[in-house]
CSV table of C-alpha atoms in Angstrom, one decimal:
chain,number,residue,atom,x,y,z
M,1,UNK,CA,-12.1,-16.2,-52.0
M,2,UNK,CA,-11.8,-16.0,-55.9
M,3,UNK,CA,-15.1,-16.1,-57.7
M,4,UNK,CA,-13.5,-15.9,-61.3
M,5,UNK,CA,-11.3,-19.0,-61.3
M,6,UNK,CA,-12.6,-22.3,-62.1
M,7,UNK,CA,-11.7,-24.2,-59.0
M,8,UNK,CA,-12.9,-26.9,-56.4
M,9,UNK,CA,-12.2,-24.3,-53.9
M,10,UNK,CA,-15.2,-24.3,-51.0
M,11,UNK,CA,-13.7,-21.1,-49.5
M,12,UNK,CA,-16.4,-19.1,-47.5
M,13,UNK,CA,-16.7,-15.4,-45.4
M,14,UNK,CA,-18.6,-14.6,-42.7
M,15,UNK,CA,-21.2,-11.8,-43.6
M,16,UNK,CA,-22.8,-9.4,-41.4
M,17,UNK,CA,-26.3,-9.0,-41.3
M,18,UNK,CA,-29.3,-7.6,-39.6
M,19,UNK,CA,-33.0,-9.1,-39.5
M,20,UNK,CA,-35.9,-7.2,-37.5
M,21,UNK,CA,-39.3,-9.0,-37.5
M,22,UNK,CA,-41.2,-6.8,-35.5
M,23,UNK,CA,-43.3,-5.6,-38.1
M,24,UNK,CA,-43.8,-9.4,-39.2
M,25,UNK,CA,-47.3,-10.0,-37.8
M,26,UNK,CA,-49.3,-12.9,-39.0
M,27,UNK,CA,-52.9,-12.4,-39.0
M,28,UNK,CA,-54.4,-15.8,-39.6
M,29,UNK,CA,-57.8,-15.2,-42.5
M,30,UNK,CA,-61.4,-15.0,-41.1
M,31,UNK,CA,-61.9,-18.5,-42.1
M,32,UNK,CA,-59.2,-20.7,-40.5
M,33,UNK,CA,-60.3,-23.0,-37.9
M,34,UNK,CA,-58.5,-22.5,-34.7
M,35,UNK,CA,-55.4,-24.8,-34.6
M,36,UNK,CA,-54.8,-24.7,-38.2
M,37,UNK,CA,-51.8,-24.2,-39.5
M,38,UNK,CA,-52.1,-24.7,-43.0
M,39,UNK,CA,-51.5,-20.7,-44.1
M,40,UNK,CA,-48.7,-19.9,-43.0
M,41,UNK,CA,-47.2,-16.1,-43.1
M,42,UNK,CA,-47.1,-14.6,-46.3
M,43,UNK,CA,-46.2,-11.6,-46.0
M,44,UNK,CA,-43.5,-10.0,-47.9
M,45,UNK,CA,-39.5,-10.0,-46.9
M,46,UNK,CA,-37.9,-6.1,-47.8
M,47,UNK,CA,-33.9,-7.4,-48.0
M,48,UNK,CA,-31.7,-4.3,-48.5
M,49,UNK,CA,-28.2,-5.0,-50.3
M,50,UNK,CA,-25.7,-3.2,-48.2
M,51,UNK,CA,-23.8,-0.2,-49.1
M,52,UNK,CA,-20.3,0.3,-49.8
M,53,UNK,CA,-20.0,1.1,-45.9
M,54,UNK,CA,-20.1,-0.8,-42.8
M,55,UNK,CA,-23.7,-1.7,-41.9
M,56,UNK,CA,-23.8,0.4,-38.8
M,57,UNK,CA,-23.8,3.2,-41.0
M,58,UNK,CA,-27.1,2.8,-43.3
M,59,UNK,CA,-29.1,0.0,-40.9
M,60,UNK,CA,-31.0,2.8,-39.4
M,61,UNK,CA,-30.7,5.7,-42.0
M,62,UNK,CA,-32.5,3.6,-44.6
M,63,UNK,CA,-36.0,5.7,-44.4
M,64,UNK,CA,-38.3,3.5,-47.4
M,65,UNK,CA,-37.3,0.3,-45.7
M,66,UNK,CA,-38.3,1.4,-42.5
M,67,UNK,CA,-41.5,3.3,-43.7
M,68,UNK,CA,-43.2,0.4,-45.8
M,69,UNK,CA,-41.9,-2.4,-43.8
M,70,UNK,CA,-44.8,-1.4,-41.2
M,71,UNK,CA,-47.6,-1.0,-44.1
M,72,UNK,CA,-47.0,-4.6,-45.4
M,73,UNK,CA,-46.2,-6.1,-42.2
M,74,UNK,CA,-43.4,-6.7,-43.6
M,75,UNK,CA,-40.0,-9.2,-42.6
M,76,UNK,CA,-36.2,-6.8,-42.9
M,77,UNK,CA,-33.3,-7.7,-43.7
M,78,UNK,CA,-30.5,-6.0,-44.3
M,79,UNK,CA,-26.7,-7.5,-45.6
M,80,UNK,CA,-23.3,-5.5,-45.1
M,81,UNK,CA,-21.7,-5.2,-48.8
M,82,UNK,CA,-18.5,-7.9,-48.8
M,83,UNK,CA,-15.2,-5.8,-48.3
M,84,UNK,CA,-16.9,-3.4,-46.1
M,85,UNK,CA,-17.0,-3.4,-42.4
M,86,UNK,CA,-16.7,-6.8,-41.0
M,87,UNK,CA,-17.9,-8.6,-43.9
M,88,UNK,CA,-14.2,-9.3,-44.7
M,89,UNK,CA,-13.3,-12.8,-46.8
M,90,UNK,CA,-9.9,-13.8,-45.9
């Protein structure tokens, strides 16, 4: 995978990742009829950029994420750094 050379290259990695949603909880406003669905969840996504380590290693050592991701009912996601772990492009 070479991102510096112009090429028609299509080359692609698997990346490891890890999404917990449990603090994603939609609350429909006061106002909405039942059965619609026109507001859909807004609430905020908190997506950490990995470390330079595998993602076993900082997934659950991450404190802020895990302290305001409750407050704002909010989506996590969390990306292992390319090169580390198994986030290996050949």
């Amino acid at each position: 995978l070479d991102h510096f050379t112009s090429s028609s290259s299509s080359s692609t990695f698997l990346e490891r990742y890890c999404v917990y949603s449990g603090y994603d909880i939609y609350t429909p406003p006061d106002n909405q009829a039942e059965g619609d669905e026109t507001d859909k969840n807004n609430n905020p996504i908190f997506f950490y950029v990995g470390n330079e380590s595998p993602i076993d290693e900082y997934v659950n050592n991450t404190g802020l994420m895990w302290e305001l991701a409750p407050k704002y009912n909010a989506l996590v996601i969390f990306a292992e750094h390319r090169y580390e772990g198994e986030s290996v492009p050949n």
